[in-house]
């Protein structure tokens, strides 16, 4: 992206660029050799949806899928990220299931599908099973054979892949400090963003409030101070959860809990006399194996169908594999396809305010601010404002109509120092040259 001067009109921001920025920016830990002895602060979470299950499900011994599809009608200024987090979905879950929608600029009264139905990974139902392909964790609590809990996760990005295999939780710590590995020091130094040797617990710590080291040296399951990276490949290999989810998981699991990490982009199971297929695109590391992985799932579908003398609609299987939207879909002849599934989804009422949704304070002429960019198009301005609001930590921003166009103004900021710090973050994250606006010198009227 070309640099942006304060009053220059800029071109639309490609989503692929934004995802690249997010992946580079929302990176997390790689090792945690030093813990803090601080106790966690009490956290009060907003109410969560109580009219549909999103995390905890009853489970019978032969059950291979849990949950239900749901939908919600959007309102102005909603984003898929906010909707997804509210209902326990990661960025990947909500965006691939709604591929026809712009994640950041939803129109009002738009139907958004909530893919809250999950095929369980093909793995022993013991402890934690993490499927990298759909960036989702499944936890089978000890001594609760009839229960499974599931959470979306952020995982290692390309070059820092989360490892496959069997390991376990080896420790638990609330309010951890992060000792920054030398490799990450070098990476940030090259970006002009040097880090201290140790980042103490608090809002600037990428581990969040809870961390659980794994038997794989240098890898953890932990929270995050950048929650909108959940459902993306964003970390240096660690497994990240929403702050509200890691708190629950942390209080449930024990040291010694087994952890199995798999990569299963294609999963199939019987449910209520119907055969279902859930498809995701393989992660980049396994992209060259896609044909073999699809061959394997076709073989499994044939085996499952033979168990009940059923016939598979193979043309439908091919459409689902091509679509790869993560929505479990029936594959028997004359079974429901995606439009019918969406029409039959549970209709949820809009909660008014989504959990964790950014609330932007009023901006007065006495506040320090930043003019991030000017656009001719309102949609482009709204998109950039939404992206800024969902950074980690959030950068408060709004679109303002002015002179026949639209400005994106960030703020309020307490003082010049804070405004300059945020301007530097925008420069690093979006490659946009912006400057802090002194309220004594510039009027926004």
mmCIF file of N, CA, C and O in Angstrom, residues 121-122 129-135 155 161-165 233 260-267 280-290 293:
data_model
loop_
_atom_site.group_PDB
_atom_site.id
_atom_site.type_symbol
_atom_site.label_atom_id
_atom_site.label_comp_id
_atom_site.label_asym_id
_atom_site.label_seq_id
_atom_site.Cartn_x
_atom_site.Cartn_y
_atom_site.Cartn_z
ATOM 1 N N UNK A 121 -13.187 -34.209 15.809
ATOM 2 C CA UNK A 121 -12.010 -34.791 15.143
ATOM 3 C C UNK A 121 -11.916 -36.291 15.396
ATOM 4 O O UNK A 121 -12.388 -36.802 16.424
ATOM 5 N N UNK A 122 -11.310 -36.982 14.465
ATOM 6 C CA UNK A 122 -11.085 -38.418 14.593
ATOM 7 C C UNK A 122 -9.855 -38.624 15.469
ATOM 8 O O UNK A 122 -8.712 -38.687 14.977
ATOM 9 N N UNK A 129 -8.120 -32.083 22.421
ATOM 10 C CA UNK A 129 -7.805 -32.391 21.025
ATOM 11 C C UNK A 129 -7.888 -31.083 20.249
ATOM 12 O O UNK A 129 -8.913 -30.400 20.269
ATOM 13 N N UNK A 130 -6.810 -30.724 19.590
ATOM 14 C CA UNK A 130 -6.740 -29.486 18.821
ATOM 15 C C UNK A 130 -6.623 -29.822 17.343
ATOM 16 O O UNK A 130 -5.676 -30.490 16.930
ATOM 17 N N UNK A 131 -7.588 -29.372 16.556
ATOM 18 C CA UNK A 131 -7.540 -29.560 15.111
ATOM 19 C C UNK A 131 -7.056 -28.267 14.466
ATOM 20 O O UNK A 131 -7.770 -27.263 14.436
ATOM 21 N N UNK A 132 -5.830 -28.283 13.954
ATOM 22 C CA UNK A 132 -5.263 -27.081 13.356
ATOM 23 C C UNK A 132 -6.038 -26.653 12.117
ATOM 24 O O UNK A 132 -6.133 -25.459 11.821
ATOM 25 N N UNK A 133 -6.585 -27.614 11.383
ATOM 26 C CA UNK A 133 -7.215 -27.297 10.103
ATOM 27 C C UNK A 133 -8.383 -26.344 10.239
ATOM 28 O O UNK A 133 -8.592 -25.471 9.399
ATOM 29 N N UNK A 134 -9.180 -26.510 11.299
ATOM 30 C CA UNK A 134 -10.287 -25.573 11.508
ATOM 31 C C UNK A 134 -10.060 -24.670 12.714
ATOM 32 O O UNK A 134 -10.963 -23.968 13.160
ATOM 33 N N UNK A 135 -8.816 -24.703 13.243
ATOM 34 C CA UNK A 135 -8.427 -23.823 14.350
ATOM 35 C C UNK A 135 -9.449 -23.888 15.475
ATOM 36 O O UNK A 135 -9.987 -22.872 15.930
ATOM 37 N N UNK A 155 -3.452 -19.955 16.013
ATOM 38 C CA UNK A 155 -2.334 -20.900 15.978
ATOM 39 C C UNK A 155 -1.131 -20.270 15.282
ATOM 40 O O UNK A 155 -1.182 -19.131 14.837
ATOM 41 N N UNK A 161 4.939 -22.780 12.621
ATOM 42 C CA UNK A 161 3.786 -23.663 12.719
ATOM 43 C C UNK A 161 3.658 -24.324 14.092
ATOM 44 O O UNK A 161 4.659 -24.717 14.705
ATOM 45 N N UNK A 162 2.414 -24.437 14.551
ATOM 46 C CA UNK A 162 2.118 -25.203 15.752
ATOM 47 C C UNK A 162 2.371 -26.676 15.449
ATOM 48 O O UNK A 162 1.898 -27.190 14.433
ATOM 49 N N UNK A 163 3.119 -27.390 16.297
ATOM 50 C CA UNK A 163 3.500 -28.771 15.969
ATOM 51 C C UNK A 163 2.348 -29.757 16.142
ATOM 52 O O UNK A 163 1.441 -29.552 16.954
ATOM 53 N N UNK A 164 2.401 -30.836 15.360
ATOM 54 C CA UNK A 164 1.467 -31.944 15.521
ATOM 55 C C UNK A 164 2.007 -32.918 16.560
ATOM 56 O O UNK A 164 3.197 -32.939 16.864
ATOM 57 N N UNK A 165 1.105 -33.751 17.099
ATOM 58 C CA UNK A 165 1.557 -34.825 17.976
ATOM 59 C C UNK A 165 0.856 -34.850 19.310
ATOM 60 O O UNK A 165 -0.099 -34.105 19.572
ATOM 61 N N UNK A 233 -3.960 -17.679 11.729
ATOM 62 C CA UNK A 233 -2.600 -18.135 11.985
ATOM 63 C C UNK A 233 -1.773 -16.901 12.336
ATOM 64 O O UNK A 233 -1.298 -16.181 11.454
ATOM 65 N N UNK A 260 -3.616 -33.599 22.287
ATOM 66 C CA UNK A 260 -3.306 -34.189 20.985
ATOM 67 C C UNK A 260 -3.585 -33.135 19.914
ATOM 68 O O UNK A 260 -4.688 -32.585 19.851
ATOM 69 N N UNK A 261 -2.596 -32.855 19.066
ATOM 70 C CA UNK A 261 -2.729 -31.854 18.006
ATOM 71 C C UNK A 261 -2.736 -32.563 16.660
ATOM 72 O O UNK A 261 -1.805 -33.302 16.332
ATOM 73 N N UNK A 262 -3.805 -32.324 15.886
ATOM 74 C CA UNK A 262 -3.985 -32.995 14.598
ATOM 75 C C UNK A 262 -4.257 -31.957 13.516
ATOM 76 O O UNK A 262 -4.500 -30.783 13.800
ATOM 77 N N UNK A 263 -4.207 -32.409 12.264
ATOM 78 C CA UNK A 263 -4.594 -31.567 11.125
ATOM 79 C C UNK A 263 -5.569 -32.373 10.283
ATOM 80 O O UNK A 263 -5.174 -33.260 9.521
ATOM 81 N N UNK A 264 -6.874 -32.118 10.463
ATOM 82 C CA UNK A 264 -7.935 -32.861 9.780
ATOM 83 C C UNK A 264 -8.884 -31.882 9.093
ATOM 84 O O UNK A 264 -9.882 -31.455 9.681
ATOM 85 N N UNK A 265 -8.593 -31.495 7.851
ATOM 86 C CA UNK A 265 -9.456 -30.530 7.168
ATOM 87 C C UNK A 265 -10.789 -31.118 6.719
ATOM 88 O O UNK A 265 -11.747 -30.373 6.504
ATOM 89 N N UNK A 266 -10.858 -32.449 6.571
ATOM 90 C CA UNK A 266 -12.083 -33.083 6.094
ATOM 91 C C UNK A 266 -12.532 -34.120 7.122
ATOM 92 O O UNK A 266 -11.764 -35.026 7.479
ATOM 93 N N UNK A 267 -13.777 -33.972 7.601
ATOM 94 C CA UNK A 267 -14.297 -34.849 8.645
ATOM 95 C C UNK A 267 -15.711 -35.284 8.279
ATOM 96 O O UNK A 267 -16.485 -34.502 7.711
ATOM 97 N N UNK A 280 -12.763 -28.076 5.229
ATOM 98 C CA UNK A 280 -11.937 -26.870 5.345
ATOM 99 C C UNK A 280 -10.777 -27.000 4.369
ATOM 100 O O UNK A 280 -10.404 -28.111 3.992
ATOM 101 N N UNK A 281 -10.197 -25.895 4.002
ATOM 102 C CA UNK A 281 -9.010 -25.963 3.160
ATOM 103 C C UNK A 281 -7.808 -26.339 4.044
ATOM 104 O O UNK A 281 -7.650 -25.796 5.148
ATOM 105 N N UNK A 282 -6.952 -27.240 3.591
ATOM 106 C CA UNK A 282 -5.753 -27.553 4.376
ATOM 107 C C UNK A 282 -4.917 -26.304 4.605
ATOM 108 O O UNK A 282 -4.881 -25.401 3.754
ATOM 109 N N UNK A 283 -4.251 -26.229 5.729
ATOM 110 C CA UNK A 283 -3.332 -25.126 5.965
ATOM 111 C C UNK A 283 -2.183 -25.199 4.961
ATOM 112 O O UNK A 283 -1.905 -26.246 4.369
ATOM 113 N N UNK A 284 -1.509 -24.083 4.773
ATOM 114 C CA UNK A 284 -0.473 -23.977 3.750
ATOM 115 C C UNK A 284 0.563 -25.090 3.838
ATOM 116 O O UNK A 284 1.027 -25.610 2.818
ATOM 117 N N UNK A 285 0.930 -25.465 5.056
ATOM 118 C CA UNK A 285 1.951 -26.492 5.241
ATOM 119 C C UNK A 285 1.541 -27.815 4.615
ATOM 120 O O UNK A 285 2.398 -28.608 4.201
ATOM 121 N N UNK A 286 0.214 -28.071 4.542
ATOM 122 C CA UNK A 286 -0.294 -29.337 4.029
ATOM 123 C C UNK A 286 -1.005 -29.162 2.677
ATOM 124 O O UNK A 286 -1.683 -30.076 2.223
ATOM 125 N N UNK A 287 -0.830 -28.017 2.053
ATOM 126 C CA UNK A 287 -1.550 -27.737 0.813
ATOM 127 C C UNK A 287 -1.243 -28.766 -0.272
ATOM 128 O O UNK A 287 -2.135 -29.175 -1.033
ATOM 129 N N UNK A 288 -0.015 -29.223 -0.370
ATOM 130 C CA UNK A 288 0.361 -30.180 -1.405
ATOM 131 C C UNK A 288 -0.258 -31.558 -1.169
ATOM 132 O O UNK A 288 -0.255 -32.401 -2.067
ATOM 133 N N UNK A 289 -0.792 -31.778 0.033
ATOM 134 C CA UNK A 289 -1.423 -33.058 0.349
ATOM 135 C C UNK A 289 -2.935 -33.032 0.104
ATOM 136 O O UNK A 289 -3.620 -34.004 0.425
ATOM 137 N N UNK A 290 -3.454 -31.942 -0.441
ATOM 138 C CA UNK A 290 -4.898 -31.786 -0.553
ATOM 139 C C UNK A 290 -5.553 -32.931 -1.329
ATOM 140 O O UNK A 290 -6.576 -33.470 -0.906
ATOM 141 N N UNK A 293 -5.616 -36.005 0.821
ATOM 142 C CA UNK A 293 -6.559 -35.828 1.930
ATOM 143 C C UNK A 293 -8.001 -35.963 1.442
ATOM 144 O O UNK A 293 -8.843 -36.557 2.138
#
